[in-house]
CSV table of C-alpha atoms in Angstrom, one decimal:
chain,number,residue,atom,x,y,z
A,1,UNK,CA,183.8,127.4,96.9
A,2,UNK,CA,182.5,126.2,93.6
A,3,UNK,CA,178.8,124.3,94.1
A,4,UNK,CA,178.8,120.6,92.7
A,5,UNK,CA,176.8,120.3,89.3
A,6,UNK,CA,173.0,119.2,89.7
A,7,UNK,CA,170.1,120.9,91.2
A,8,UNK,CA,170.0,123.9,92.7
A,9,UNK,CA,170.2,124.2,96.4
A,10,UNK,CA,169.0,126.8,99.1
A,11,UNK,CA,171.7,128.5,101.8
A,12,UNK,CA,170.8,125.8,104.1
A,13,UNK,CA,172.0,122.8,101.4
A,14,UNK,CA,168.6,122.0,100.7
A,15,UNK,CA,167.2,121.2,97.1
A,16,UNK,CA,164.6,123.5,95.6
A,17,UNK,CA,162.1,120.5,94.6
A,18,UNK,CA,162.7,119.1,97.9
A,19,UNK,CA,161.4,122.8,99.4
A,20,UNK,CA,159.0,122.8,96.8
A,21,UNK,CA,157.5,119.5,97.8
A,22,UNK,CA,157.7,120.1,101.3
A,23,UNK,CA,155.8,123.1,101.1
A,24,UNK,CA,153.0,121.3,99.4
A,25,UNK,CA,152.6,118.2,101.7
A,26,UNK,CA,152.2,121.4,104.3
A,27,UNK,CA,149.7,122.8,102.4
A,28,UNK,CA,147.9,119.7,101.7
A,29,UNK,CA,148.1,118.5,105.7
A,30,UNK,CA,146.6,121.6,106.5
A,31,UNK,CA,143.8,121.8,104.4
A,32,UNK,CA,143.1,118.0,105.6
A,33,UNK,CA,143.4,119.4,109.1
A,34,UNK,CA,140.4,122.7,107.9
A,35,UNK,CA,138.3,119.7,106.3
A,36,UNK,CA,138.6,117.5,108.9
A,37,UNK,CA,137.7,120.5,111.8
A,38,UNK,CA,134.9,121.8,109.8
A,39,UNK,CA,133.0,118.3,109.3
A,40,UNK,CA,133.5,117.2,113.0
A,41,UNK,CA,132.3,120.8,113.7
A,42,UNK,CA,129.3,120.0,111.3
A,43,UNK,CA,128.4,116.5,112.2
A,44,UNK,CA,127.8,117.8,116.0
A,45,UNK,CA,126.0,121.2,115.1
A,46,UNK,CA,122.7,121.4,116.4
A,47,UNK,CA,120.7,120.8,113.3
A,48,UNK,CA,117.4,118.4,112.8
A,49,UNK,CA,119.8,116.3,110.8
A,50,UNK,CA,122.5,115.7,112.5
A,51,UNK,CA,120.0,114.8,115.0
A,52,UNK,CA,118.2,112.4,112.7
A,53,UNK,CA,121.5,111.1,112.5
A,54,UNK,CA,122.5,110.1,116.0
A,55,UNK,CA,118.5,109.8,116.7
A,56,UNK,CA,119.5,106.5,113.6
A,57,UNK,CA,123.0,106.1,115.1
A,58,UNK,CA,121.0,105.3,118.6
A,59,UNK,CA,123.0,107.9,119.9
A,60,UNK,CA,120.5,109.0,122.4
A,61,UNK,CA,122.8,111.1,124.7
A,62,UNK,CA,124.7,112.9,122.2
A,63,UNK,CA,121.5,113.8,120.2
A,64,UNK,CA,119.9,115.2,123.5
A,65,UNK,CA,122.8,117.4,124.0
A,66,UNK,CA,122.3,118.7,120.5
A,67,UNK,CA,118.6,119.1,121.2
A,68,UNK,CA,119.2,120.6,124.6
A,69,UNK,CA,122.3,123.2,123.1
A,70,UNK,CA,121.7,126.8,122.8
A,71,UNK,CA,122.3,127.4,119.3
A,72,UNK,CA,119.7,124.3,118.2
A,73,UNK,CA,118.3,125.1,114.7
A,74,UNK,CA,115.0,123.2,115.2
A,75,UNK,CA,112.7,126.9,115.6
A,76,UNK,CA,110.3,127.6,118.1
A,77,UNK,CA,110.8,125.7,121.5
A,78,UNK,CA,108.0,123.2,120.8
A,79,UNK,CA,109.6,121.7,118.1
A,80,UNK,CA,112.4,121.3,120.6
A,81,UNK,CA,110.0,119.5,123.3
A,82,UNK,CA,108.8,117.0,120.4
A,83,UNK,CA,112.3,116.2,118.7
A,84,UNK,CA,113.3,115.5,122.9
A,85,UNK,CA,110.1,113.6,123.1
A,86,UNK,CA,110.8,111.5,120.2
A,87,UNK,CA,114.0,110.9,121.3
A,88,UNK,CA,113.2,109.6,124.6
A,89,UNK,CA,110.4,107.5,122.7
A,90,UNK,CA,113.6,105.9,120.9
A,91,UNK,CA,115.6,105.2,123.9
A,92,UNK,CA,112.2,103.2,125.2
A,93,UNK,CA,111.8,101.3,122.3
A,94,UNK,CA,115.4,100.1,122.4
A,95,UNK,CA,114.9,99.5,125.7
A,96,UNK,CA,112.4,97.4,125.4
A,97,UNK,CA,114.1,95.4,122.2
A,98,UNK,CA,117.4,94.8,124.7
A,99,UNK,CA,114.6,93.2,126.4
A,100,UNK,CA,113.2,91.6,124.1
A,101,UNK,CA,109.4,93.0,125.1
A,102,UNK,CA,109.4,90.2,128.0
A,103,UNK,CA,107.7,92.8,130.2
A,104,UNK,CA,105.8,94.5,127.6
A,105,UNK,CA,102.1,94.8,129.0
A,106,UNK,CA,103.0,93.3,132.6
A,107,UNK,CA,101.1,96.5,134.2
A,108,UNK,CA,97.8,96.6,132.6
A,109,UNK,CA,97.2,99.8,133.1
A,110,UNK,CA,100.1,100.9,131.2
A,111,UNK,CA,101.7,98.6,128.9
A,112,UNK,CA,104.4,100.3,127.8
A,113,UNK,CA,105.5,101.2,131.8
A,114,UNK,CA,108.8,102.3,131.1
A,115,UNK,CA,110.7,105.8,132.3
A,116,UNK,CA,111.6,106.6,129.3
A,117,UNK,CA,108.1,106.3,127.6
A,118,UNK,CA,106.9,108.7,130.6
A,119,UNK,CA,109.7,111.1,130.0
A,120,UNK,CA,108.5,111.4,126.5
A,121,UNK,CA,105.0,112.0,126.9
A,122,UNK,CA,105.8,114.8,129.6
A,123,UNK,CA,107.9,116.5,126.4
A,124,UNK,CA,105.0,115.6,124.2
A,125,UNK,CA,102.6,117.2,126.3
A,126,UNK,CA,104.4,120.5,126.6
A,127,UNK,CA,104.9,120.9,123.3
A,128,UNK,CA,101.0,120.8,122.7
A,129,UNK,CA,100.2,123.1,125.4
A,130,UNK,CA,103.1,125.8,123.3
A,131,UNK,CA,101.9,124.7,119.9
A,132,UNK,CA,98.0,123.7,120.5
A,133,UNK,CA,98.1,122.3,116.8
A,134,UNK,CA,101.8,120.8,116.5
A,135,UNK,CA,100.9,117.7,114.3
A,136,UNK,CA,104.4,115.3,115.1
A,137,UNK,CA,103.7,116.1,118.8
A,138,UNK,CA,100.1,114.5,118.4
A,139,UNK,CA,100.9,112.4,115.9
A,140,UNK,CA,104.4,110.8,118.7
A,141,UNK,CA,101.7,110.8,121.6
A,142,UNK,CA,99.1,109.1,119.6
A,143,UNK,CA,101.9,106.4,118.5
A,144,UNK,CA,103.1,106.1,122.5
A,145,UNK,CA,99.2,105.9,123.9
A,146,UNK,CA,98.7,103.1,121.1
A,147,UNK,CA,101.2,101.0,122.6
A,148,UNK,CA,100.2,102.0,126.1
A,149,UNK,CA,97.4,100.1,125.4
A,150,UNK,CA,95.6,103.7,126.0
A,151,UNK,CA,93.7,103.2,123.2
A,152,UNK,CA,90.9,106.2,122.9
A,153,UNK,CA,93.7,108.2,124.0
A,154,UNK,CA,95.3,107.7,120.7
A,155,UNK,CA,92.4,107.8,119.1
A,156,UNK,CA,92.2,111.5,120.3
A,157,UNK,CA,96.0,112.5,119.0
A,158,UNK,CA,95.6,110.8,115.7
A,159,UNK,CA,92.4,112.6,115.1
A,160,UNK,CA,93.7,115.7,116.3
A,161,UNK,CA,96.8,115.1,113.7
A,162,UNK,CA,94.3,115.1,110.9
A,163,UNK,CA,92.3,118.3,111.9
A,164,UNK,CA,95.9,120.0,110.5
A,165,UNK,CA,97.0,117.5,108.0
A,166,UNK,CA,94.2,115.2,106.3
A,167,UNK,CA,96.6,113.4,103.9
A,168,UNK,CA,99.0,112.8,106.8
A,169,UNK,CA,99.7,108.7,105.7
A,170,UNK,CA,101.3,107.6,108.7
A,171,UNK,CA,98.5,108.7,110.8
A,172,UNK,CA,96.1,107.4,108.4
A,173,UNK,CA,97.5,104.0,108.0
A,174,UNK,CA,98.0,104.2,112.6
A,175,UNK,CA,95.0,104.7,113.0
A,176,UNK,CA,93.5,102.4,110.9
A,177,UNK,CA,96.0,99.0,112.9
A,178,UNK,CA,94.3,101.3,116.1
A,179,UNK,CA,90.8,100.4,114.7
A,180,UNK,CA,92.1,97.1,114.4
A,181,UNK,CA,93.2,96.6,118.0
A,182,UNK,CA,90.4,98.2,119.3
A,183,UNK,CA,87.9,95.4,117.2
A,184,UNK,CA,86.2,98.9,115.5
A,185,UNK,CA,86.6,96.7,112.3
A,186,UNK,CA,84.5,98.9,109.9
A,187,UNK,CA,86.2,101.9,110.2
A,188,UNK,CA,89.6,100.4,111.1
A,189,UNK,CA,89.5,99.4,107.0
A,190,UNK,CA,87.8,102.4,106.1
A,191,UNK,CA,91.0,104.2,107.1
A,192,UNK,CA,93.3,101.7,106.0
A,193,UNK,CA,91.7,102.7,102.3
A,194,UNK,CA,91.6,105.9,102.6
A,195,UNK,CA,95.7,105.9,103.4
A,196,UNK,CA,95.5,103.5,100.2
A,197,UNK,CA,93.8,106.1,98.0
A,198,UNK,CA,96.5,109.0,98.8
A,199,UNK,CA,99.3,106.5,98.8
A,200,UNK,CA,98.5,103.9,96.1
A,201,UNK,CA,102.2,102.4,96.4
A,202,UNK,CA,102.8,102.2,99.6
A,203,UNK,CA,103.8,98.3,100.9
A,204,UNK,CA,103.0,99.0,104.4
A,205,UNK,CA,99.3,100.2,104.2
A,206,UNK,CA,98.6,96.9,101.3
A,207,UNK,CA,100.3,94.6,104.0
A,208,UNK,CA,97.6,95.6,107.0
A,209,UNK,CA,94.6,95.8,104.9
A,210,UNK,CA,95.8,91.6,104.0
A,211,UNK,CA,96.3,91.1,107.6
A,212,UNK,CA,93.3,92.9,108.1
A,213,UNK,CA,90.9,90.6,105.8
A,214,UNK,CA,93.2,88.1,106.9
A,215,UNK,CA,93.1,87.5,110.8
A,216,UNK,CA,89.5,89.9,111.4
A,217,UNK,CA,87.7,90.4,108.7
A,218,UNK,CA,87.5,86.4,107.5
A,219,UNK,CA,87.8,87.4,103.6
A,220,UNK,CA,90.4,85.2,102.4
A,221,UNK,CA,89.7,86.6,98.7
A,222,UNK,CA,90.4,90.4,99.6
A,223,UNK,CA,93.3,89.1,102.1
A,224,UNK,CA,95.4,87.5,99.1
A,225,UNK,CA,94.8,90.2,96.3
A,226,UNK,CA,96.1,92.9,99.3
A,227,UNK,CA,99.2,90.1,100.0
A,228,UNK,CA,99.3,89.4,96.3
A,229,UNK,CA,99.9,93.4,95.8
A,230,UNK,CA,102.8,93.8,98.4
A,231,UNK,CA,105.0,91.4,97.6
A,232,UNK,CA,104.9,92.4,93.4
A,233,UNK,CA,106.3,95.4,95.3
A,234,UNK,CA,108.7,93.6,96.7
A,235,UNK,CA,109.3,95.1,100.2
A,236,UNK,CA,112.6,93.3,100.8
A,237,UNK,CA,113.6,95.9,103.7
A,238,UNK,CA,110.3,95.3,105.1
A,239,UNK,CA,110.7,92.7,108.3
A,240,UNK,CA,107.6,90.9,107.2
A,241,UNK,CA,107.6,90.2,103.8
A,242,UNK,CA,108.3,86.3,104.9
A,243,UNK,CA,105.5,86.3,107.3
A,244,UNK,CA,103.4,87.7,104.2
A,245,UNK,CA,104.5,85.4,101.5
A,246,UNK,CA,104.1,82.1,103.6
A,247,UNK,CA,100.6,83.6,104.6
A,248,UNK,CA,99.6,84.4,100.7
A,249,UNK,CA,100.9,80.8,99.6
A,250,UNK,CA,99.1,79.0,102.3
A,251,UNK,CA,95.7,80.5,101.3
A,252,UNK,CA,96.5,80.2,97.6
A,253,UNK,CA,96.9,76.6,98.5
A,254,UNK,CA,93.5,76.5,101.1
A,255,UNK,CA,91.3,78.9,98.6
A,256,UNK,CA,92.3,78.1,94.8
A,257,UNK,CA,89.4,79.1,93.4
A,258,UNK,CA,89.8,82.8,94.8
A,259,UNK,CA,93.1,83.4,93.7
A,260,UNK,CA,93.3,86.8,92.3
A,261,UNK,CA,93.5,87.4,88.7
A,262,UNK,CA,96.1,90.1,89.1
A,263,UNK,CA,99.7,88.9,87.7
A,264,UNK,CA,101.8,87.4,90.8
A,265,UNK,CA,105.1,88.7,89.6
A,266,UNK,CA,106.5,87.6,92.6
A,267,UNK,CA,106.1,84.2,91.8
A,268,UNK,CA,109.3,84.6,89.3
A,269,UNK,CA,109.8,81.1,86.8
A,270,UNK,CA,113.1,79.1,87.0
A,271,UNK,CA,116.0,81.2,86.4
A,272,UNK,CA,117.6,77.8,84.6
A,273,UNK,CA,115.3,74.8,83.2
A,274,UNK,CA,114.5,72.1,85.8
A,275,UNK,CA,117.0,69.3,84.9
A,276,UNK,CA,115.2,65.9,83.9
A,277,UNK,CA,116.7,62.8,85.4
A,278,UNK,CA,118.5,60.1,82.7
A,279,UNK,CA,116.4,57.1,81.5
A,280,UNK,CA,117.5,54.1,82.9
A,281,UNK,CA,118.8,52.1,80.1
A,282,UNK,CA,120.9,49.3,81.3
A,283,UNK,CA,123.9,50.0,79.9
């Protein structure tokens, strides 16, 4: 039987580019498949950042079970007992925000009187007594005693943070808004200046040395250069930045002879000139 003119075909009647292009869709589809395997197998290895990641995602169950898994990559069994304990500080502070902090400080004893929050300081706890000078364990305990209300018990874990790391910010700048709560005024901007001096450009630590001057120490001037030096920064993920500019324009407008001399770049001109109304002319 002679074969019809065209392509070829295969004993079966198929074409060869059809075989051809069949075989690489196969190959294609399976390497999706290996890609596809080998990032789901990644995202849910038991690494610090897939961790992060769900710790982010507020997917407080699934990052426990990475935490909790055999083949965890986070080291030594304390850093295990403080990424558990930060975790379960997470799922306490949601908590609370689903609740919008309406029984935040209903037990005076214990502000924060949540079981999550316990469950984290029992994690906390036993990762100081494996790692006597684990930093982010003191650092997370400090943090939960501050909003406890347990307030020379945090005092303790942040000091104990900087026995290891004196440049630590975060527990620089916490310890300074502890100083604040606790009315130890002095040294609450002592702190909050020193944080300043290792970080000059950090938002945060300019926007609680203006509230600072603002609300405590009654210095209007020092409150609206600090204001006046976070927003040129322009924070815009920062929560507060409204809260900060409507405070900083108010005082401009209260105190106008102690408005600092430093440029307020945030006070940008008219993109467009101001259009000026027509003259009536009676036409």
């Amino acid at each position: 039987m002679t074969r019809p003119a065209g392509s070829p075909v295969s004993e079966r009647g198929l074409s060869v580019p059809v075989i051809l292009l069949s075989g690489v869709i196969a190959a294609v589809l399976l390497l999706a498949t290996v890609f596809a395997i080998r990032s789901l197998s990644g995202r849910f290895a038991p690494t610090r950042r897939n961790i992060e990641n769900l710790l982010t995602e507020r997917k407080f169950d699934e990052a426990l079970s990475l935490v909790e898994s055999e083949g965890t990559s986070l080291g030594d069994s304390s850093d295990v007992y403080v990424m558990a304990g930060k975790i379960w500080m997470a799922h306490a502070w949601q908590k609370m925000n689903e609740d919008r902090w309406r029984s935040y400080g209903r037990n005076e004893d214990d502000w924060f009187d949540l079981p999550e929050a316990n469950k984290a300081e029992q994690l906390l706890l036993r990762a100081i007594e494996l790692d006597r000078e684990h930093a982010d364990a003191h650092y997370y305990l400090g943090m939960l005693y501050m909003e406890k209300g347990w307030f020379s018990s945090a005092e303790v874990e942040f000091l104990e943070v900087l026995k290891v790391k004196p440049d630590d910010i975060r527990t620089r700048q916490n310890l300074g808004v502890l100083y604040t709560k606790m009315r130890r005024l002095e040294l609450a901007k002592r702190e909050l200046l020193r944080a300043h001096k290792i970080a000059p450009e950090n938002p945060s630590i300019m926007k609680n040395l203006s509230f600072l001057y603002r609300f405590y120490l009654g210095r209007p001037d020092s409150a609206m250069l600090w204001a006046n030096r976070y927003m040129n920064i322009n924070p815009d993920d920062d929560l507060d930045i409204g809260v900060v500019r409507q405070e900083l324009e108010e005082m401009m407008d209260r105190y106008p002879d102690l408005v600092p001399e430093e440029p307020l770049r945030w006070k940008k001109p008219r993109r467009f000139k101001a259009r000026e109304r027509t003259p009536f002319t009676g036409d």
